[in-house]
PDB file of N, CA and C in Angstrom:
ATOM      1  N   UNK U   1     -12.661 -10.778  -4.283  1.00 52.00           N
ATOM      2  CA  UNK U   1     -12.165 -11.031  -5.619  1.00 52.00           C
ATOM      3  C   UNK U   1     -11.352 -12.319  -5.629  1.00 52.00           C
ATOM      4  N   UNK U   2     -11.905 -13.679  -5.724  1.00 63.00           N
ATOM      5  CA  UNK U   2     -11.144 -15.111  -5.988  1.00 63.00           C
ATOM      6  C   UNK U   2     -10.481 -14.892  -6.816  1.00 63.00           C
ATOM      7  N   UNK U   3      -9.424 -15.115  -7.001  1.00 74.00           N
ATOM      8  CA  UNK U   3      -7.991 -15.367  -7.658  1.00 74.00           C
ATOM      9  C   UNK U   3      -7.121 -14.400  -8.083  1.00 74.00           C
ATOM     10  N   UNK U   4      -7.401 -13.414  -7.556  1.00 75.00           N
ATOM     11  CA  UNK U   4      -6.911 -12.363  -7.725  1.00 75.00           C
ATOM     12  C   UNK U   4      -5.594 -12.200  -6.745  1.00 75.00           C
ATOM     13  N   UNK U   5      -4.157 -12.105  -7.435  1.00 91.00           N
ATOM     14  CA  UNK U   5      -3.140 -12.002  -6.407  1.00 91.00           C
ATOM     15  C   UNK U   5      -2.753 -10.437  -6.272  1.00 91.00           C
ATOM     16  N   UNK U   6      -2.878 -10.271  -5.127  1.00 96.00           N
ATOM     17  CA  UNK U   6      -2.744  -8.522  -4.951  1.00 96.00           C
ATOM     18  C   UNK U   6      -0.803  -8.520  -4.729  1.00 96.00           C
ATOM     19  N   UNK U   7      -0.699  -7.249  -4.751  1.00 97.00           N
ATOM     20  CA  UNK U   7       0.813  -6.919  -4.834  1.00 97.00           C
ATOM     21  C   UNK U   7       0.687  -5.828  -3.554  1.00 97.00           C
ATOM     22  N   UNK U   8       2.038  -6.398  -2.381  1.00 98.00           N
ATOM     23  CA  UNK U   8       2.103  -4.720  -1.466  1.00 98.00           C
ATOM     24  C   UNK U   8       3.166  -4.526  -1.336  1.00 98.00           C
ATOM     25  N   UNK U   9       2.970  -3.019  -0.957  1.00 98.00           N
ATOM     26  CA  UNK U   9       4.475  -2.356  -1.016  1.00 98.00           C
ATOM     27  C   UNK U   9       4.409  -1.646   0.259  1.00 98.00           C
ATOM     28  N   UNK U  10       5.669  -1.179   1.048  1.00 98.00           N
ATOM     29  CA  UNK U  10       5.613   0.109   1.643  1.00 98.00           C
ATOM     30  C   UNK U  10       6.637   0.788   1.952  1.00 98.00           C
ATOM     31  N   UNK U  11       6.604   1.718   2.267  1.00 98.00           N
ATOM     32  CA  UNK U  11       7.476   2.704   2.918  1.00 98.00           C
ATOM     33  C   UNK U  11       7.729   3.130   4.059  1.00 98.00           C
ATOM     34  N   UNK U  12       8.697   3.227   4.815  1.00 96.00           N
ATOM     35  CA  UNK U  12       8.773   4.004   6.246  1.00 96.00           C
ATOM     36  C   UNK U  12       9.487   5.373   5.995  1.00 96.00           C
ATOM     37  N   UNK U  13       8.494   6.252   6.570  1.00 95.00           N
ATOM     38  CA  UNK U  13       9.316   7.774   6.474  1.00 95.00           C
ATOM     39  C   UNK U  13       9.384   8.044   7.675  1.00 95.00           C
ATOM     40  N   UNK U  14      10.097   9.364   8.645  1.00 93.00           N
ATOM     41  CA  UNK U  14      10.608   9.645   9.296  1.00 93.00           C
ATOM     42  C   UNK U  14       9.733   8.790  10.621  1.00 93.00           C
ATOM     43  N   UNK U  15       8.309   9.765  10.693  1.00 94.00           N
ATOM     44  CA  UNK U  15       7.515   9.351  11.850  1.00 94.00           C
ATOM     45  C   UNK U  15       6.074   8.305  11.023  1.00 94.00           C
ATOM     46  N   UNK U  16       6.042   8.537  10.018  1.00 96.00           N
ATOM     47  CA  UNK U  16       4.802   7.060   9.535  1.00 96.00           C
ATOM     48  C   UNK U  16       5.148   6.066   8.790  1.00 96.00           C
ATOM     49  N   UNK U  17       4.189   5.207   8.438  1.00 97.00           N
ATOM     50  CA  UNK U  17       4.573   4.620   7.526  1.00 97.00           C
ATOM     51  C   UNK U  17       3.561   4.200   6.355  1.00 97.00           C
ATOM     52  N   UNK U  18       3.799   3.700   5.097  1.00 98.00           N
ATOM     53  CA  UNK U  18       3.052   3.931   4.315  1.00 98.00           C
ATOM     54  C   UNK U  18       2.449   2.771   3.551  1.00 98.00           C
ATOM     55  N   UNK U  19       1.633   1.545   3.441  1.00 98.00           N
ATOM     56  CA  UNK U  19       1.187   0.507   3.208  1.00 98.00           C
ATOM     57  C   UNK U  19       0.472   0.475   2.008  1.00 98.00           C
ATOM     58  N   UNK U  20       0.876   0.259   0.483  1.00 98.00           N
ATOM     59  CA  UNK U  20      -0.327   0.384  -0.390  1.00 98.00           C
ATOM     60  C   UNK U  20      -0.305  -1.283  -0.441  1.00 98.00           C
ATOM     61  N   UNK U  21      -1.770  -1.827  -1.111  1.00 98.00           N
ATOM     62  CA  UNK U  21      -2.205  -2.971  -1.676  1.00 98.00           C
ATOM     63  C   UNK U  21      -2.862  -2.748  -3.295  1.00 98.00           C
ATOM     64  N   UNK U  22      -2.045  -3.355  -3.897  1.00 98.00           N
ATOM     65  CA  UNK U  22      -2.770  -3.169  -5.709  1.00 98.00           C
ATOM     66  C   UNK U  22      -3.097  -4.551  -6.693  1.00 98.00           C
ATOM     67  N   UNK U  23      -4.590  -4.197  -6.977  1.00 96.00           N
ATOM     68  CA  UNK U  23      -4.762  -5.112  -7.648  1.00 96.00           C
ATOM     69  C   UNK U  23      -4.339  -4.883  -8.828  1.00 96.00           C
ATOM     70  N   UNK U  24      -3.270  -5.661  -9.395  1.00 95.00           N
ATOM     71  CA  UNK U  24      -2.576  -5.423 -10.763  1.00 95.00           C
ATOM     72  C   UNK U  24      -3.394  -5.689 -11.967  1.00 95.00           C
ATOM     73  N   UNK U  25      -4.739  -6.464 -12.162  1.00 94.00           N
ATOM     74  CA  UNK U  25      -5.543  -6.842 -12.622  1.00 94.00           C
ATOM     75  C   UNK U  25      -6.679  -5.526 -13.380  1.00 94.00           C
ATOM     76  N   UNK U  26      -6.716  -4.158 -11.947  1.00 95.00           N
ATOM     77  CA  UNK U  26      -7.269  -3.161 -13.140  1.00 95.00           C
ATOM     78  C   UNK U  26      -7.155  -1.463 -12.021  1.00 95.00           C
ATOM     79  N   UNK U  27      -5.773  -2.292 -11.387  1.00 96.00           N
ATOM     80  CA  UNK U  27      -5.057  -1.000 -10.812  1.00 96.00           C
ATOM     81  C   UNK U  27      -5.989  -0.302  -9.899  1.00 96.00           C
ATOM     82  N   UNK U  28      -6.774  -0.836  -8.942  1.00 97.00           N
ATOM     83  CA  UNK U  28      -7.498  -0.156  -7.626  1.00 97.00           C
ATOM     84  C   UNK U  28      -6.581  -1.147  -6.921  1.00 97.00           C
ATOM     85  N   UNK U  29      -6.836  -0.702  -5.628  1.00 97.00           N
ATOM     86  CA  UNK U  29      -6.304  -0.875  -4.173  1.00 97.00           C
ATOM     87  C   UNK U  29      -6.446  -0.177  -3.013  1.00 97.00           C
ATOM     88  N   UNK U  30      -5.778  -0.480  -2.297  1.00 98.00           N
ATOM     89  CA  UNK U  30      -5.739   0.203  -0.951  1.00 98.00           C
ATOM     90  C   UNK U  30      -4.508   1.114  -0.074  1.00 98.00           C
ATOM     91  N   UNK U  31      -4.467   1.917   0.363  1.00 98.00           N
ATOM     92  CA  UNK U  31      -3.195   2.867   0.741  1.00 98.00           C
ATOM     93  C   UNK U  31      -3.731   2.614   2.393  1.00 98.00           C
ATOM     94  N   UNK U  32      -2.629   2.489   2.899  1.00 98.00           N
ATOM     95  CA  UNK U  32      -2.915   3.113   4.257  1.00 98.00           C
ATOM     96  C   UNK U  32      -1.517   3.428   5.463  1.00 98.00           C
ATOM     97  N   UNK U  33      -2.118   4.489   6.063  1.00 97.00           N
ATOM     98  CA  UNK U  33      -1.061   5.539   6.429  1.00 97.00           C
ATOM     99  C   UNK U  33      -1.142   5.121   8.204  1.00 97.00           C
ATOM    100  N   UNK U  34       0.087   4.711   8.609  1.00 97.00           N
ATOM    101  CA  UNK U  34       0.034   4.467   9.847  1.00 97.00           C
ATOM    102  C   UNK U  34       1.031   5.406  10.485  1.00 97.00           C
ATOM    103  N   UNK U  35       0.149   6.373  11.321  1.00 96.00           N
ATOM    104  CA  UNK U  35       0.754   7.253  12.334  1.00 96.00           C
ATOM    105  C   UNK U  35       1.289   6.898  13.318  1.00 96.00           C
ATOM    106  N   UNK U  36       2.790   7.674  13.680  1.00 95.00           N
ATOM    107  CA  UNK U  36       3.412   7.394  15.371  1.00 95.00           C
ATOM    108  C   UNK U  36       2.168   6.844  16.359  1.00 95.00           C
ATOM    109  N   UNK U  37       0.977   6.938  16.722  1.00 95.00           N
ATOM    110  CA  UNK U  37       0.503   7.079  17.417  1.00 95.00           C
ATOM    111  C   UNK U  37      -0.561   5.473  17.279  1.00 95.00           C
ATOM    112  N   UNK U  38      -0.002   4.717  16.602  1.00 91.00           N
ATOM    113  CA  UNK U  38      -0.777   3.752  15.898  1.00 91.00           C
ATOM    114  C   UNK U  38      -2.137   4.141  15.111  1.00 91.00           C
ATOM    115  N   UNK U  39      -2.567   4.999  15.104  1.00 95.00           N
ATOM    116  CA  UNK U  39      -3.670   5.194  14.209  1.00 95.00           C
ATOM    117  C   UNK U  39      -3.793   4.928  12.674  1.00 95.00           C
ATOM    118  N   UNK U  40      -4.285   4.334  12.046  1.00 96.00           N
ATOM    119  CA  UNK U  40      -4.090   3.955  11.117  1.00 96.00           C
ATOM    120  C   UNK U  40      -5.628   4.821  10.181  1.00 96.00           C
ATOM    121  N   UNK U  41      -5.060   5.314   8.880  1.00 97.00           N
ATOM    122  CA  UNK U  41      -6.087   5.852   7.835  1.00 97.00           C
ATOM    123  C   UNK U  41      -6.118   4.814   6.660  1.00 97.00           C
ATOM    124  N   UNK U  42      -7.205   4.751   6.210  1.00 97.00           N
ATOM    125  CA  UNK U  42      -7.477   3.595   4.901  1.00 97.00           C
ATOM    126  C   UNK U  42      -7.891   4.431   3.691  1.00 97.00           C
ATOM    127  N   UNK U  43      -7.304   4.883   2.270  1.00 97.00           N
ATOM    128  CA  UNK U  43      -7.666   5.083   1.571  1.00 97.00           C
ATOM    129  C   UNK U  43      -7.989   4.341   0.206  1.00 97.00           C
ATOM    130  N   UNK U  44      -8.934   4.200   0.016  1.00 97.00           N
ATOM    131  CA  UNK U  44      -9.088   3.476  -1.295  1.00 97.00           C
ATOM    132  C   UNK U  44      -8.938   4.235  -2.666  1.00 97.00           C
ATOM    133  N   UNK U  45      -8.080   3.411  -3.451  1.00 97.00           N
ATOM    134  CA  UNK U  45      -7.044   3.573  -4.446  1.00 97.00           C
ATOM    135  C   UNK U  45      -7.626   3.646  -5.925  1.00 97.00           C
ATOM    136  N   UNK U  46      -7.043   4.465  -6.831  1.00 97.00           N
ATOM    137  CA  UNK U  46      -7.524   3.992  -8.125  1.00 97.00           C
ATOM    138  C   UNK U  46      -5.962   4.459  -8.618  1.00 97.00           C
ATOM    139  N   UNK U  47      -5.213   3.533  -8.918  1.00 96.00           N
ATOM    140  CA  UNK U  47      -4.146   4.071  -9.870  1.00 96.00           C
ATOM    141  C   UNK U  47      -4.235   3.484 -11.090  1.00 96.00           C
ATOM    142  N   UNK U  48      -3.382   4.353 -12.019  1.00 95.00           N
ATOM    143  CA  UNK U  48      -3.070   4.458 -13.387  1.00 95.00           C
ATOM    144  C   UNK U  48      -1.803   2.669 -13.725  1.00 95.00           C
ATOM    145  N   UNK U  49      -1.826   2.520 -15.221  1.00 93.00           N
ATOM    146  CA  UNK U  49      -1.104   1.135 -15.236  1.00 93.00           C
ATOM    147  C   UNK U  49       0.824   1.648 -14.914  1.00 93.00           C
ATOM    148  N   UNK U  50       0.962   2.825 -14.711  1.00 96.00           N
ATOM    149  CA  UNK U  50       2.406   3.240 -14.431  1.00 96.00           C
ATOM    150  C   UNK U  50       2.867   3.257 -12.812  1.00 96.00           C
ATOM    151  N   UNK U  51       1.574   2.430 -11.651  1.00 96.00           N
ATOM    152  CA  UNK U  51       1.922   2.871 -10.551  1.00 96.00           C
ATOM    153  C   UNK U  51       3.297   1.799 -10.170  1.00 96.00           C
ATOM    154  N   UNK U  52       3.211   0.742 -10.364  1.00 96.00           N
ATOM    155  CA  UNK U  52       4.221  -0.293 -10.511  1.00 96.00           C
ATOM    156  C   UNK U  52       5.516   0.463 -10.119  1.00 96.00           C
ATOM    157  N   UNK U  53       5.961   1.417 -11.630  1.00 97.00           N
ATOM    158  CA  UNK U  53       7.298   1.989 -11.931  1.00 97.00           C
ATOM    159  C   UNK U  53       6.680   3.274 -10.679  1.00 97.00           C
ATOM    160  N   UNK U  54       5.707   4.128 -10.654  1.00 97.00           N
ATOM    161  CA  UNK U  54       6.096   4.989  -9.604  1.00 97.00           C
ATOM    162  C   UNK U  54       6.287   4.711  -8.164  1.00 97.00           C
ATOM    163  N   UNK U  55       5.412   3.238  -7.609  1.00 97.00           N
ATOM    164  CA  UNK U  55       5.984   3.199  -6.625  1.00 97.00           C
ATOM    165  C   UNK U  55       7.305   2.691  -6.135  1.00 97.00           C
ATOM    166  N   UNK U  56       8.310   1.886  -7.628  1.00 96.00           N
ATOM    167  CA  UNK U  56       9.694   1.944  -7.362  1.00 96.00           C
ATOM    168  C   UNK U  56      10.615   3.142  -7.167  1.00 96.00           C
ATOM    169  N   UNK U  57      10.245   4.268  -8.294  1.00 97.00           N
ATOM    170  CA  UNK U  57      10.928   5.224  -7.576  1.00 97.00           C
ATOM    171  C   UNK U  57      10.929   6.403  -6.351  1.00 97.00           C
ATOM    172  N   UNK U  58       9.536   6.043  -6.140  1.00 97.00           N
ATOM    173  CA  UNK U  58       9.265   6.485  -4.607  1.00 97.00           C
ATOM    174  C   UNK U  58       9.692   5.337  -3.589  1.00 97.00           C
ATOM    175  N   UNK U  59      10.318   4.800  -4.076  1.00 97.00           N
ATOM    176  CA  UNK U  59      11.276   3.887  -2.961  1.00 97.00           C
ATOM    177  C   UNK U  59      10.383   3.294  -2.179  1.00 97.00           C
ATOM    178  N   UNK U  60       9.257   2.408  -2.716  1.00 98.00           N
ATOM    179  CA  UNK U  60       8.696   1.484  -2.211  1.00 98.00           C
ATOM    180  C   UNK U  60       8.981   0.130  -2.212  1.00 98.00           C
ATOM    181  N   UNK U  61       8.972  -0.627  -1.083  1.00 98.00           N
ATOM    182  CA  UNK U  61       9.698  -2.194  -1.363  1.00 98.00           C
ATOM    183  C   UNK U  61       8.923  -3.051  -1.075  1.00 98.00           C
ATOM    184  N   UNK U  62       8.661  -3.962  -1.347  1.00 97.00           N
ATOM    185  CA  UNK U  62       7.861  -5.089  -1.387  1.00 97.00           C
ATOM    186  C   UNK U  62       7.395  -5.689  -0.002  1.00 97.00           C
ATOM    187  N   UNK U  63       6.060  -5.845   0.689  1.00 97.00           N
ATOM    188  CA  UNK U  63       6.237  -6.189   1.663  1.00 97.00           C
ATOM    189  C   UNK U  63       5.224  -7.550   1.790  1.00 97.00           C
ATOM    190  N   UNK U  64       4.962  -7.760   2.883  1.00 95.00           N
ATOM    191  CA  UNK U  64       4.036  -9.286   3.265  1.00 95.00           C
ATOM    192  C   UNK U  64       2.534  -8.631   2.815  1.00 95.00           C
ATOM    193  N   UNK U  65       1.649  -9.820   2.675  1.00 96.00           N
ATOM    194  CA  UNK U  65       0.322  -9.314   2.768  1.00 96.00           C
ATOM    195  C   UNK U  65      -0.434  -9.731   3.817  1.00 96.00           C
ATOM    196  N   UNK U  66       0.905 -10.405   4.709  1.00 96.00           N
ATOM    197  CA  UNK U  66       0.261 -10.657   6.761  1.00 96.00           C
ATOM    198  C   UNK U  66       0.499  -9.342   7.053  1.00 96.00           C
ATOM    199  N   UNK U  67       1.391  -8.295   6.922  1.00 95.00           N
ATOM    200  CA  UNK U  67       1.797  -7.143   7.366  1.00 95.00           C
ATOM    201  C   UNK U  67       1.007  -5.944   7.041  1.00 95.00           C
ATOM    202  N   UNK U  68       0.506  -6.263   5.907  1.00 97.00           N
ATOM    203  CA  UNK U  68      -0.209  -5.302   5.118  1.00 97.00           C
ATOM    204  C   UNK U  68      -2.175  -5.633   6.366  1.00 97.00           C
ATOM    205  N   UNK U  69      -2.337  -6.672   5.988  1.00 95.00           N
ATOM    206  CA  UNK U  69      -3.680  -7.012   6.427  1.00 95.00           C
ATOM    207  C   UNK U  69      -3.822  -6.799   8.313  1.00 95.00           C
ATOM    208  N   UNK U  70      -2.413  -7.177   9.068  1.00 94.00           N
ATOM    209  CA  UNK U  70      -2.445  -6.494  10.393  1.00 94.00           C
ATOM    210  C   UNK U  70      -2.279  -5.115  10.567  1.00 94.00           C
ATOM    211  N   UNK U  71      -1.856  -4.295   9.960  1.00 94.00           N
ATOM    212  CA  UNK U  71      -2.693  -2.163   9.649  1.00 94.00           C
ATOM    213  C   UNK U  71      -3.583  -2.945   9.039  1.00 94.00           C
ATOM    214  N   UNK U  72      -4.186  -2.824   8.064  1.00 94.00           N
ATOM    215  CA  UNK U  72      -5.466  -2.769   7.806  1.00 94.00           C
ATOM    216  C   UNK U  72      -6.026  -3.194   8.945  1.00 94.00           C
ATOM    217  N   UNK U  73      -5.804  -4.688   9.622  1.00 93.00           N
ATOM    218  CA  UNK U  73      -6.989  -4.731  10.571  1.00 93.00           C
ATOM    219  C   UNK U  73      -7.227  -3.720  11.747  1.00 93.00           C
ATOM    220  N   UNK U  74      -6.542  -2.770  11.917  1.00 88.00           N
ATOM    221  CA  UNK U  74      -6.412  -1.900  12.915  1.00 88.00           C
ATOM    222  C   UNK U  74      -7.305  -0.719  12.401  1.00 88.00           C
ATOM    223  N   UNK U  75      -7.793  -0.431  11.150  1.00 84.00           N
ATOM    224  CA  UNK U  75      -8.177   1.029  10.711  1.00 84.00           C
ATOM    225  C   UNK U  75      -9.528   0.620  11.150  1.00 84.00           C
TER     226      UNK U  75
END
């Protein structure tokens, strides 16, 4: 998708951590869940135009999209 600027976020919880990528353009993306164990799961995304505000109050913070794309390259 040329010109498309994606947005990522994530989270660290106790033992994983949690990586989404969203195209703000028509709200698909990518989630992915990296286990203690480095294993990494890739789910592909369809959210609603409110994920923005839900992933602020699920205490998601803004992260790189070098950080995001090194998990991804691992799944």
């Amino acid at each position: 998708m040329a010109g498309v600027l994606f947005k990522y976020f994530k989270r660290i919880f106790d033992d994983y951590q949690v990586l989404v990528q969203v195209n703000p353009l028509d709200f698909t993306g990518t989630e992915l869940i990296v286990h203690p164990d480095g294993k990494v799961e890739k789910t592909i995304m369809e959210f609603d135009d409110e994920i923005f505000e839900d992933l602020e109050v699920d205490e998601f913070i803004p992260c790189s999209p070098l950080e995001f794309q090194l998990q991804l390259s691992k799944s």
